[in-house]
Amino acid sequence: DNFLPKTSASFSTNSYDAFISPNTLNLSSFTKLMKKLQEINPEASRDRIVDALLEVRKNNKGILSGLSINSIVKRTSVIL
């Protein structure tokens, strides 16, 4: 768990279209996002998914805030 940032962000758990508040994903959000990405991309390793998420962040001016969960999932899946 030490490799994850200790910042907080929240989004509604009832919709993957909910927006992530500023900063970055918290552990709970990250876990849900990873689960969704692993379901959609079962061939991708956890490390590869994390790398793709980091690339999405880099391509979005270094932040994920303002992107919907659905948008993050789609962009990450394209990279994978």
Tab-separated table of C-alpha atoms in Angstrom, residues 35-75:
chain	number	residue	atom	x	y	z
A	35	LYS	CA	-11.574	-3.912	-10.597
A	36	LYS	CA	-13.542	-2.418	-13.469
A	37	LEU	CA	-10.460	-2.263	-15.714
A	38	GLN	CA	-9.489	-5.861	-14.868
A	39	GLU	CA	-13.017	-7.025	-15.764
A	40	ILE	CA	-12.892	-5.232	-19.134
A	41	ASN	CA	-9.255	-6.141	-19.870
A	42	PRO	CA	-8.679	-9.594	-18.316
A	43	GLU	CA	-5.543	-10.132	-20.406
A	44	ALA	CA	-3.801	-7.111	-18.876
A	45	SER	CA	-1.670	-7.481	-15.761
A	46	ARG	CA	-2.218	-5.221	-12.774
A	47	ASP	CA	1.107	-3.491	-13.473
A	48	ARG	CA	0.139	-2.886	-17.098
A	49	ILE	CA	-3.193	-1.382	-16.010
A	50	VAL	CA	-1.427	0.929	-13.551
A	51	ASP	CA	1.020	1.968	-16.287
A	52	ALA	CA	-1.895	2.708	-18.623
A	53	LEU	CA	-3.640	4.752	-15.913
A	54	LEU	CA	-0.454	6.763	-15.409
A	55	GLU	CA	-0.305	7.364	-19.154
A	56	VAL	CA	-3.925	8.587	-19.160
A	57	ARG	CA	-3.008	10.970	-16.342
A	58	LYS	CA	0.091	12.179	-18.187
A	59	ASN	CA	-1.950	12.747	-21.367
A	60	ASN	CA	-4.446	14.793	-19.348
A	61	LYS	CA	-1.952	17.423	-18.107
A	62	GLY	CA	-0.890	15.222	-15.191
A	63	ILE	CA	-4.292	15.012	-13.505
A	64	LEU	CA	-7.315	12.739	-13.492
A	65	SER	CA	-9.657	15.170	-11.767
A	66	GLY	CA	-12.428	16.406	-14.013
A	67	LEU	CA	-12.544	13.146	-15.952
A	68	SER	CA	-15.479	10.852	-15.378
A	69	ILE	CA	-14.757	7.317	-14.222
A	70	ASN	CA	-16.257	6.113	-17.488
A	71	SER	CA	-13.877	8.341	-19.451
A	72	ILE	CA	-10.858	7.087	-17.463
A	73	VAL	CA	-11.930	3.483	-18.074
A	74	LYS	CA	-12.358	4.089	-21.819
A	75	ARG	CA	-9.050	5.955	-22.217
